[in-house]
XYZ file of C-alpha atoms in Angstrom:
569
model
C -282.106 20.443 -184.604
C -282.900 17.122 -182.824
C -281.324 16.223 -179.779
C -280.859 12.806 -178.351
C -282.417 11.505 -175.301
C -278.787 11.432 -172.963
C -278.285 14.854 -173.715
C -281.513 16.153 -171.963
C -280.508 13.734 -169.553
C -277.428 15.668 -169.076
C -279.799 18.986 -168.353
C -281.675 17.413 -166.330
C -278.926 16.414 -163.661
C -276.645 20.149 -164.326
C -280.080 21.708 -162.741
C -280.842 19.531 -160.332
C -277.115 20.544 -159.196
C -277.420 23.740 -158.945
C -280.386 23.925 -156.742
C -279.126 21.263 -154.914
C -275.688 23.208 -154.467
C -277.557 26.249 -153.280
C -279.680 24.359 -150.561
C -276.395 22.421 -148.783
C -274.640 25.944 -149.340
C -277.646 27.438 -146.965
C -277.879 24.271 -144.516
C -274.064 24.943 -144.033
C -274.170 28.509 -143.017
C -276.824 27.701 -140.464
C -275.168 24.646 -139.488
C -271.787 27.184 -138.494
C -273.984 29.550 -136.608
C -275.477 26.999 -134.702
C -272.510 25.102 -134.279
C -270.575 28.683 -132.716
C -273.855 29.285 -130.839
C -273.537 26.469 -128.626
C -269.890 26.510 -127.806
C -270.535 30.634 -127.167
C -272.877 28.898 -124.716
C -270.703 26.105 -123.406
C -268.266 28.532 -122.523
C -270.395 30.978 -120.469
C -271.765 28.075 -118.428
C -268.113 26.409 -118.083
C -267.033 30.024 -116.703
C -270.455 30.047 -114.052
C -269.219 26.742 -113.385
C -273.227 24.840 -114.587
C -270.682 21.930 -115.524
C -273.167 19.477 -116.464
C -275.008 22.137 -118.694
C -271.825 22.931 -120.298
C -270.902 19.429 -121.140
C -274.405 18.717 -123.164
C -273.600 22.115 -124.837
C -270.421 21.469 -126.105
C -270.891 17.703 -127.100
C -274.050 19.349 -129.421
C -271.171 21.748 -130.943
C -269.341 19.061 -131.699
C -271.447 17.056 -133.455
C -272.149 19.928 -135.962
C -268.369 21.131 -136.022
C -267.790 17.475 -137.470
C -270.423 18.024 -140.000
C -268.490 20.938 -141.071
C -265.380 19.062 -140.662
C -263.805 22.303 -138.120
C -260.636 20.179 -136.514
C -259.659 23.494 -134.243
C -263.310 23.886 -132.891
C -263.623 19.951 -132.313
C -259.937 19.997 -130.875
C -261.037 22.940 -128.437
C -264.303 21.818 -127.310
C -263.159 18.111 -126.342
C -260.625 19.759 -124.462
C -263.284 21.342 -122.384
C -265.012 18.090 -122.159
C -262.504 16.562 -120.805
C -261.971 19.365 -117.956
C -265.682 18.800 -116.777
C -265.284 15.313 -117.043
C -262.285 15.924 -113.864
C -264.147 17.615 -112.409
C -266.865 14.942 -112.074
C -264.112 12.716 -111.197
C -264.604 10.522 -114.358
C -260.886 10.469 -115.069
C -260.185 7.571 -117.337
C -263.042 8.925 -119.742
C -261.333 12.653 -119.204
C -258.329 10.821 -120.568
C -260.028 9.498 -123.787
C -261.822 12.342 -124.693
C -258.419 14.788 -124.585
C -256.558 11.869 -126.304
C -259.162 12.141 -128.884
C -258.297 15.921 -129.066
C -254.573 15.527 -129.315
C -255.411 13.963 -133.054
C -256.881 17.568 -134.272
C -253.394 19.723 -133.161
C -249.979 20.012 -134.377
C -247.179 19.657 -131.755
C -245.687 22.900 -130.098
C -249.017 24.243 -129.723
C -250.613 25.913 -126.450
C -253.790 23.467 -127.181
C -251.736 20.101 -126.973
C -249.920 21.693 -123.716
C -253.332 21.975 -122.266
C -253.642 18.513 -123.445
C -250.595 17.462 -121.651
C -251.549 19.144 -118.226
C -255.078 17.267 -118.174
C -253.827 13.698 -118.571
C -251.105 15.244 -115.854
C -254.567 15.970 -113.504
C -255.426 13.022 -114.481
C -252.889 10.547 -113.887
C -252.609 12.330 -110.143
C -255.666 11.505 -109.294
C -255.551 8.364 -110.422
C -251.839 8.084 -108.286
C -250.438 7.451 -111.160
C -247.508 10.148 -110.371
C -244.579 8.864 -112.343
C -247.119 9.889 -115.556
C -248.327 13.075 -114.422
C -244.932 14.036 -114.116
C -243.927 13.063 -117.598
C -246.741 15.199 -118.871
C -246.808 18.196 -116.836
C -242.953 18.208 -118.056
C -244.231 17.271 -121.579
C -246.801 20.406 -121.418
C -244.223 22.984 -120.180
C -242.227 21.842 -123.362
C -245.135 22.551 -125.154
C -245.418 26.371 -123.736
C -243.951 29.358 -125.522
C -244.845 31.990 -122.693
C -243.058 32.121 -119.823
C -246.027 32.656 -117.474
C -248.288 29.569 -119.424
C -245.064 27.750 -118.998
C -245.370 28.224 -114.727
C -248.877 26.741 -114.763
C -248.196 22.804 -115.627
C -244.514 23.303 -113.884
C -246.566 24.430 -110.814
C -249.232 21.232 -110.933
C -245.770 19.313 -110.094
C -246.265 20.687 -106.493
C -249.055 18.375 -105.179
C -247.430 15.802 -106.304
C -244.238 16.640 -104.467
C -246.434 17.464 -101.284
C -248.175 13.709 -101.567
C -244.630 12.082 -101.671
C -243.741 14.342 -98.513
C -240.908 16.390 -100.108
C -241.645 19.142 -99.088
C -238.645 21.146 -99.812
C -238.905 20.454 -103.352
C -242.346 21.826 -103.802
C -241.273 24.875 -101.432
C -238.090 25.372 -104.271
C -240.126 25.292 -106.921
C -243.025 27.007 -106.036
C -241.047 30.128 -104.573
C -239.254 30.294 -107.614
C -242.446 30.372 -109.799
C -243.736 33.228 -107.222
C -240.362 34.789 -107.248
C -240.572 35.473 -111.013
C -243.303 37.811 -110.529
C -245.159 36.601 -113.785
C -248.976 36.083 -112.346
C -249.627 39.350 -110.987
C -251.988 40.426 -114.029
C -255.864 40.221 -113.569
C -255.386 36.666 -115.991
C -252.995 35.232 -113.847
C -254.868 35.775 -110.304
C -256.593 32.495 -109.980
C -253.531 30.746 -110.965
C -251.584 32.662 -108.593
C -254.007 32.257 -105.656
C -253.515 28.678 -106.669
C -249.997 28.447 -106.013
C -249.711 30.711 -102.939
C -251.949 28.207 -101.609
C -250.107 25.300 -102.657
C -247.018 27.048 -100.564
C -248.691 27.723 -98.057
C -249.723 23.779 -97.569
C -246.632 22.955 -97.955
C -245.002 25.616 -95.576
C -247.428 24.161 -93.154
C -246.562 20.750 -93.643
C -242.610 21.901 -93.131
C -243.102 22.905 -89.810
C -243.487 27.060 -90.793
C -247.265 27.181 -89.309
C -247.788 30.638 -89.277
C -246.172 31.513 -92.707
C -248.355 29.009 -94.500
C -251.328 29.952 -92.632
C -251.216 33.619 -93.900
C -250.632 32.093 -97.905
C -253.546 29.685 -97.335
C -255.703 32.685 -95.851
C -254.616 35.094 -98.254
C -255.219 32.589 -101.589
C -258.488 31.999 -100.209
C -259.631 35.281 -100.240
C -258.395 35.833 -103.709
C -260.661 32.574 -104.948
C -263.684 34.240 -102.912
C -263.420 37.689 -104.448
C -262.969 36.001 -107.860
C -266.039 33.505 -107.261
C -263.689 30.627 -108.052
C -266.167 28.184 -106.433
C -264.475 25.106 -107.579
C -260.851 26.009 -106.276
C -261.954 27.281 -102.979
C -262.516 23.633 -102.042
C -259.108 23.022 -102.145
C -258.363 25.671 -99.777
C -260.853 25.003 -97.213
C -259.529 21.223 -97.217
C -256.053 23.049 -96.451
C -256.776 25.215 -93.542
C -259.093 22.709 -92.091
C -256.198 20.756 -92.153
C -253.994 23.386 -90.430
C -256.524 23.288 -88.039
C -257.134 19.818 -86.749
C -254.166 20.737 -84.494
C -255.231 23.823 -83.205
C -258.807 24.274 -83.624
C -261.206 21.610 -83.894
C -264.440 23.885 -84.437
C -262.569 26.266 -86.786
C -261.547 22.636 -88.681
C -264.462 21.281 -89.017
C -265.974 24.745 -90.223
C -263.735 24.637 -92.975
C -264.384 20.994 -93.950
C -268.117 21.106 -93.806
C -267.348 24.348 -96.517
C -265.669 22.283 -98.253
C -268.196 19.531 -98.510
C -271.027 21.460 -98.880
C -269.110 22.922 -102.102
C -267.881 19.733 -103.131
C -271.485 18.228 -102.663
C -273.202 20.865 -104.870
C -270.394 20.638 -107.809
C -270.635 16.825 -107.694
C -267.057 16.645 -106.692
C -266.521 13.014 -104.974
C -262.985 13.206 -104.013
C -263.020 16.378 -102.598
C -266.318 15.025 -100.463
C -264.199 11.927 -99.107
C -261.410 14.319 -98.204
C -263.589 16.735 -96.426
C -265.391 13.646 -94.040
C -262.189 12.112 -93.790
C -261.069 15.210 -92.218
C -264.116 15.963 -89.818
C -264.645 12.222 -88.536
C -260.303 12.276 -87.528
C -261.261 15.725 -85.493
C -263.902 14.414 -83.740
C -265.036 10.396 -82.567
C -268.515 11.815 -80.383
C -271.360 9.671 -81.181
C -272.671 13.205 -82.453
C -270.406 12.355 -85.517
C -270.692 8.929 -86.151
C -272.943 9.557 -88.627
C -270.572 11.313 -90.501
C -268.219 7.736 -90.272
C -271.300 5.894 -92.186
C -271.705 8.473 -95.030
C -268.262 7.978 -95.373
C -267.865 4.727 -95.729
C -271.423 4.908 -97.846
C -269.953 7.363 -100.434
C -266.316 5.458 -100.466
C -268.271 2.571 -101.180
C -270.234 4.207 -103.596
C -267.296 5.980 -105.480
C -267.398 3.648 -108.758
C -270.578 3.799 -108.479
C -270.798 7.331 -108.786
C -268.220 7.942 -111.633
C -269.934 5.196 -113.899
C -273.011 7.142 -113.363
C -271.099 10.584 -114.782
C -269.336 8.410 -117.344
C -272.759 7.099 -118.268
C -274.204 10.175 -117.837
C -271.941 12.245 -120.300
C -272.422 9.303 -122.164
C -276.084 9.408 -122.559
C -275.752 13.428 -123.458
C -273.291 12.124 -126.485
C -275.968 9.630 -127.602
C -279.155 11.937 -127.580
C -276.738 14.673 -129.000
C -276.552 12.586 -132.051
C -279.785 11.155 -132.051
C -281.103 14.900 -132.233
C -278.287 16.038 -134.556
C -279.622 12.628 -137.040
C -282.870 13.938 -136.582
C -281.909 17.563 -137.635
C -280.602 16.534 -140.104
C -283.122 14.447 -141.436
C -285.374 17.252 -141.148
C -283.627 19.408 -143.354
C -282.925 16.620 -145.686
C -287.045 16.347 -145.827
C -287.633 19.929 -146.500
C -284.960 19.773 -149.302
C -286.489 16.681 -151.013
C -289.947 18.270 -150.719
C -288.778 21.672 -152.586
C -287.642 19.238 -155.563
C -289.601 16.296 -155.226
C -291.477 16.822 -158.473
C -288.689 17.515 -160.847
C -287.157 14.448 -158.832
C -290.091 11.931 -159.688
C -289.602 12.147 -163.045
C -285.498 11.552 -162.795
C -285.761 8.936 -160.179
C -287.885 6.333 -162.684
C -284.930 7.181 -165.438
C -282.382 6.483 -162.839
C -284.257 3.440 -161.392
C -284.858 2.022 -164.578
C -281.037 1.716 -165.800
C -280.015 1.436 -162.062
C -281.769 -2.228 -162.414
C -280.534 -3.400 -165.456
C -277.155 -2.581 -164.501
C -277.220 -4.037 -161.210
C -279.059 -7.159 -162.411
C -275.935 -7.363 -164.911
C -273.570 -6.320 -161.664
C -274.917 -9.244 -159.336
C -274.348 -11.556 -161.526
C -270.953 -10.523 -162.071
C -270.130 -9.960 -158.512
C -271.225 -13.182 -157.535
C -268.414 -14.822 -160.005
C -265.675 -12.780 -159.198
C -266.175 -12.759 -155.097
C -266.183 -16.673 -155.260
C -262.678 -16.396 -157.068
C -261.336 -13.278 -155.270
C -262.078 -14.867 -151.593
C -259.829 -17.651 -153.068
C -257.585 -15.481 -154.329
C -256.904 -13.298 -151.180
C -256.684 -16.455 -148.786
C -253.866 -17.295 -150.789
C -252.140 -14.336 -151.124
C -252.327 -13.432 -147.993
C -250.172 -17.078 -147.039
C -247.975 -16.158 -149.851
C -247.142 -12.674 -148.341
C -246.458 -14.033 -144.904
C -244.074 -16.775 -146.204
C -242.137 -13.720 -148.210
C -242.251 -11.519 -145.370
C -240.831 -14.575 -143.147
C -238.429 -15.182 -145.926
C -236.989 -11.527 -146.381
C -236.254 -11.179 -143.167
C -234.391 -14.668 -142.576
C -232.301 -13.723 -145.693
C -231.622 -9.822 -144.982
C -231.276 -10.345 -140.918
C -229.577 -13.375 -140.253
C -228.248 -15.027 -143.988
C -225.090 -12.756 -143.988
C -224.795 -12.738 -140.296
C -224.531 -16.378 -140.601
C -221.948 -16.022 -143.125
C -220.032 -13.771 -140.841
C -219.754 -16.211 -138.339
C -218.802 -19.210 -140.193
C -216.178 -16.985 -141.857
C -214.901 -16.013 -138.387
C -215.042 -19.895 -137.003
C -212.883 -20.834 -139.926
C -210.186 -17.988 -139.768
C -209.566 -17.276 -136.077
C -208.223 -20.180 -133.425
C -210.959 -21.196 -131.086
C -208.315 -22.199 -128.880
C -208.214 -18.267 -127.646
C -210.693 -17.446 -125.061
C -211.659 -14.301 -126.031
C -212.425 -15.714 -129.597
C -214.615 -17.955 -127.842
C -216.421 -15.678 -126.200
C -216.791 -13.276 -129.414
C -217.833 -16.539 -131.157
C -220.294 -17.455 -128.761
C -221.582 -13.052 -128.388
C -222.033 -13.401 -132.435
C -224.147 -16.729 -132.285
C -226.250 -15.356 -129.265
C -227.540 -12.305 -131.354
C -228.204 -14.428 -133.909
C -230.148 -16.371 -131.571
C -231.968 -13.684 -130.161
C -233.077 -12.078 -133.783
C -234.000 -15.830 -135.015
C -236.563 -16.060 -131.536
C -237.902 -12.198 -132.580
C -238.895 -13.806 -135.957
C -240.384 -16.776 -134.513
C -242.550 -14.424 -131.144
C -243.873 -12.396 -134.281
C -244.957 -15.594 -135.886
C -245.651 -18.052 -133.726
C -248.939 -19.759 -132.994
C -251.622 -16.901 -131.164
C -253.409 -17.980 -128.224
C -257.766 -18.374 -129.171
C -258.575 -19.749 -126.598
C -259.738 -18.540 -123.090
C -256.955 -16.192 -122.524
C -256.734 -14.669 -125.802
C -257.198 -11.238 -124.353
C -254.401 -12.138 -121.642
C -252.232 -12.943 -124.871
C -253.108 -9.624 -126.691
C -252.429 -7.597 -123.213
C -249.032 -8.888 -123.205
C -248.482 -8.387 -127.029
C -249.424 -4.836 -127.268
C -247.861 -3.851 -123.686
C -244.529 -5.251 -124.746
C -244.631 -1.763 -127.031
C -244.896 0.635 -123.622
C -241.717 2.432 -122.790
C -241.171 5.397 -120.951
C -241.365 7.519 -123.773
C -244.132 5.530 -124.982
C -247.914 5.408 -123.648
C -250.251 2.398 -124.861
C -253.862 2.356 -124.016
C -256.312 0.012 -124.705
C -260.539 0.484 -123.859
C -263.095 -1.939 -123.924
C -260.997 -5.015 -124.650
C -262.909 -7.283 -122.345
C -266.251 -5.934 -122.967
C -266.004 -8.162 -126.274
C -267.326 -11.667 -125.731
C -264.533 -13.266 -127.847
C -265.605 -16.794 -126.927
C -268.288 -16.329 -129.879
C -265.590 -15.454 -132.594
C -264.179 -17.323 -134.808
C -260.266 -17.735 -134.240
C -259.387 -17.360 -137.513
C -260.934 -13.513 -137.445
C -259.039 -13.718 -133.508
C -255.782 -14.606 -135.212
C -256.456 -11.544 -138.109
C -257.255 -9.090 -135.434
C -254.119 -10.022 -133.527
C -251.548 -9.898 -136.612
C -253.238 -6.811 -137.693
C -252.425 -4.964 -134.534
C -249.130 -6.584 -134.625
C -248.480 -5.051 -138.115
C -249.760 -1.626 -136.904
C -247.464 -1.223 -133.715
C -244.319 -2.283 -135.549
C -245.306 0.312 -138.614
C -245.539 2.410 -134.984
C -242.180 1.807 -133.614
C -240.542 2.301 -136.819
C -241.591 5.072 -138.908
C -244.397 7.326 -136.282
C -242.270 8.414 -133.309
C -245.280 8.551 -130.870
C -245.276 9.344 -127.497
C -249.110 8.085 -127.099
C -251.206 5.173 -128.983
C -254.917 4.705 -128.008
C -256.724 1.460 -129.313
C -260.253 1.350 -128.855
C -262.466 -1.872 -129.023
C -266.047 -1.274 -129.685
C -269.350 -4.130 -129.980
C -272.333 -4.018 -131.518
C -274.460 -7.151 -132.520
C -273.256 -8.082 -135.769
C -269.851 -6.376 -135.787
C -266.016 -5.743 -133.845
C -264.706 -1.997 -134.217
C -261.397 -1.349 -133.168
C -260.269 2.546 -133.555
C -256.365 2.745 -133.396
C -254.760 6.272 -133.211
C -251.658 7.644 -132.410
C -249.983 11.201 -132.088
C -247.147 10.652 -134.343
C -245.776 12.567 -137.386
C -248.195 10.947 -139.518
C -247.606 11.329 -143.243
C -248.620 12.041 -146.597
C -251.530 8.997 -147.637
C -249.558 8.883 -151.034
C -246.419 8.147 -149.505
C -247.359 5.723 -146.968
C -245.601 2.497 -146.730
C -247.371 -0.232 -148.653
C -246.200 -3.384 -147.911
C -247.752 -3.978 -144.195
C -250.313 -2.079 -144.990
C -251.082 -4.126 -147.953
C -250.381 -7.270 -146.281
C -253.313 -5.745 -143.042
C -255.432 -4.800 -146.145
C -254.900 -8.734 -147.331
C -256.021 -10.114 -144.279
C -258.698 -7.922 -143.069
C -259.898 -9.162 -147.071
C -259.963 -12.400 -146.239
C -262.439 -12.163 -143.400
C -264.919 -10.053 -145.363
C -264.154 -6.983 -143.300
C -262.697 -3.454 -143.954
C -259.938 -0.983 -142.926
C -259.689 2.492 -143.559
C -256.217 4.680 -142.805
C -256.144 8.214 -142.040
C -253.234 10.190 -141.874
C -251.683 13.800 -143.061
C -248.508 15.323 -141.624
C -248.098 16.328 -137.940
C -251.487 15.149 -137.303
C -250.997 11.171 -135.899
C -252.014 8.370 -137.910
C -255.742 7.110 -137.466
C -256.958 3.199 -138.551
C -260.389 2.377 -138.493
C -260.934 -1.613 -138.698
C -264.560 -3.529 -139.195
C -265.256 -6.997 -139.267
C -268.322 -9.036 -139.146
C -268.314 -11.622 -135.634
């Protein structure tokens, strides 16, 4: 029985299949045990506190988790990522890694309240205490366990201490003590944590001797439980306590302090401790102490862009070794089946270009017409969109009012004043048209004009950030592809406010030399990608079109909504 030449074909590609299926099944397997491997090792370092270690371990686990696509371990280990990154003082990239995280967790979750209580740290330390209370709040909410729920309510502390009320960190802190949740072996290092908070604050009340023995007492408890990185704070406490009483015991306990902070590359913590030992004592024995610390103040950016650029550089060799890995495996796979492979290759090759011969010549038609084609829809969509909402906002409001003018006496003042209330909201809605279509700014303060755009979407229970902006040199692009870049974030935030409830929106500009990336993700409810929306997101897709570039949405339930934009400079 004679069979054709496709259907051996056909054979041909079912076998190469299932070998192929069999090798990817085996690179996957040893892809997961790596993967678990390092983050098994991550962790152990984390807990001896080897921070930088830990930080190149994880970022390696990562890499592979997102081979295997693993959203919980990716979600887990950024979180940790973003703790070392505090502690290294690099707190705006702390922020964008856990914001990153927040993308892989539903809400109501013990991960996002950890999330919550490390862009609280953060936002401290960066004085920014107005946030840090929203999301310590935010990650109590988040807590179903009454004794997880005491840790982010007790970070509120601090912050009450810094703005001197004193006797609303002593409240809440006794009360947290009072509840006698933390006395487990788990809850020790928290506890010590807040008994020394209390006892700063006692201290700083006037009740010396009471916060002395907390302060004393926590400190031992971080000693005995080799909690290296949170006996700074105490030392920084009692030295404190001391500068009043003591001088030599002071300074004691800030050189401990910076000694510890020195060796955990803790720069705050440093300043804090000098600070402390150059107010105790103005000898010429301790000027020297007065230069290093104006040095490392001085030094301070300096010294964070070298972490950020530092954990950096461990992301970018993690991936250049993962590519490689990969690579290698793909090599050994090719070599097991490179014979059978010769053999298909020429049959593929050979229809592969006659089809693509007949393909160029048809793409190069239909591009020529479709560029034309997409310019002008994209016009023609913006002059319906202008026109739907002229006709559904303000046609029958119009109406309303003429129909009032012409039935009621504008003799009457309060008619007058209704009259004059109905056409200043018609006003108002006719300028919110015009703002969303008016003429965009390409010149030298185009990103001054996009600031102000996206920032007029902040509210309190709203966070926008924005990274990298100005590291784009947008005098070299064209303003058309300025004005599609700015009405396609304009499209995006409105589809925000309307249908994601979000409580946090990151957009993220990156540059390389041919192209613009801009990464926009939010925490909202997200949504099914079959029931999305269409007609903004057709009308983005339309313009991105016209400039030759791309866009990609991402989105399921509970898990935010993700956009990933392209476009040639």
């Amino acid at each position: 029985m004679l069979r054709s030449p496709f259907f051996y074909f056909i054979i041909l590609l079912f076998l190469f299949s299932c070998q192929e299926k069999k090798t990817i099944t085996t690179n996957l397997e040893s892809i997961q045990k790596e993967a678990g491997s390092l983050r098994d090792q991550g962790i152990t370092n984390y807990g001896k506190q080897n921070f930088n270690v830990a930080f190149y371990e994880f970022n390696k686990s990562k890499i592979l988790f997102e081979t295997l696509k693993d959203s919980t371990n990716i979600g887990y280990i950024l979180i940790q990522m973003a703790s070392i990154q505090q502690v290294n003082g690099d707190y705006y990239g702390s922020k964008e890694t856990v914001t990153e995280a927040l993308t892989y967790f539903k809400k109501n979750s013990v991960y996002t309240a950890y999330i919550y209580n490390i862009l609280g740290i953060a936002d401290k330390e960066l004085s920014l205490y107005s946030d840090a209370i929203f999301y310590y709040k935010e990650s109590a909410k988040e807590y179903t366990d009454s004794i997880e729920k005491q840790i982010p309510l007790s970070n509120l502390a601090p912050i009450y201490i810094q703005q001197k009320k004193y006797n609303k960190a002593i409240t809440l802190l006794e009360s947290i003590l009072g509840k006698k949740l933390l006395e487990d072996e788990a809850g020790a290092s928290t506890k010590a944590r807040i008994q020394d908070n209390l006892g700063y604050a006692y201290f700083k009340n006037g009740m010396n001797e009471k916060g002395f023995f907390l302060m004393s007492e926590a400190l031992q408890t971080r000693n005995e439980m080799k909690d290296t990185y949170g006996s700074i704070e105490s030392y920084l406490h009692l030295a404190d306590y001391f500068s009043k009483k003591d001088i030599q015991k002071s300074d004691e306990n800030a050189f401990t302090a910076y000694n510890i902070a020195t060796k955990l590359n803790s720069v705050d913590e440093r300043l804090e401790a000098l600070q402390i030992i150059i107010s105790n004592n103005h000898s010429a024995h301790h000027s020297k102490y007065v230069q290093k610390y104006f040095t490392l103040n001085d030094s301070i950016i300096k010294v964070r862009n070298n972490f950020k650029n530092k954990f950096a550089k461990i992301k970018y060799d993690a991936k250049i070794e993962k590519d490689e890995n990969v690579k290698l495996r793909l090599e050994k796979a090719e070599n097991l089946l490179s014979l059978q492979k010769e053999k298909y290759l020429r049959i593929v090759f050979v229809i592969a270009f006659i089809f693509l011969v007949i393909l160029i010549a048809i793409l190069i038609r239909y591009y020529k017409n479709k560029n034309k084609a997409i310019e002008f829809k994209t016009s023609y969509n913006t002059e319906t969109r202008i026109a739907k909402k002229i006709h559904d906002e303000l046609a029958n409001d119009v109406y309303h009012v003429i129909a009032f003018a012409e039935s009621q006496s504008l003799s009457t003042e309060s008619t007058k004043e209704n009259l004059l209330q109905k056409l200043d909201d018609i006003y108002g809605r006719v300028r919110g048209i015009s703002k969303e279509n008016n003429r965009i700014e390409t010149g030298i303060d185009f990103t001054k004009s996009m600031k102000e755009m996206l920032s007029t979407y902040n509210t309190t229970e709203r966070n926008i950030i924005v990274n990298n902006l100005e590291d784009i040199n947008w005098e070299i692009i064209d303003d058309t592809k300025k004005i599609t870049i700015s009405r396609i974030l304009q499209e995006l935030m409105v589809n925000m406010k309307k249908h994601s409830k979000a409580s946090l929106v990151l957009i993220k500009f990156e540059n390389d030399p041919k192209s613009i990336l801009i990464q926009y993700t939010d925490n909202g409810i997200g949504c099914e990608k079959t029931k999305m929306i269409k007609n903004g997101l057709l009308n983005m897709e339309s313009r991105i079109q016209a400039v030759k570039g791309t866009i990609d949405f991402d989105t399921e339930p509970e898990k935010g909504f993700k956009v990933k934009i392209s476009m040639p400079k």
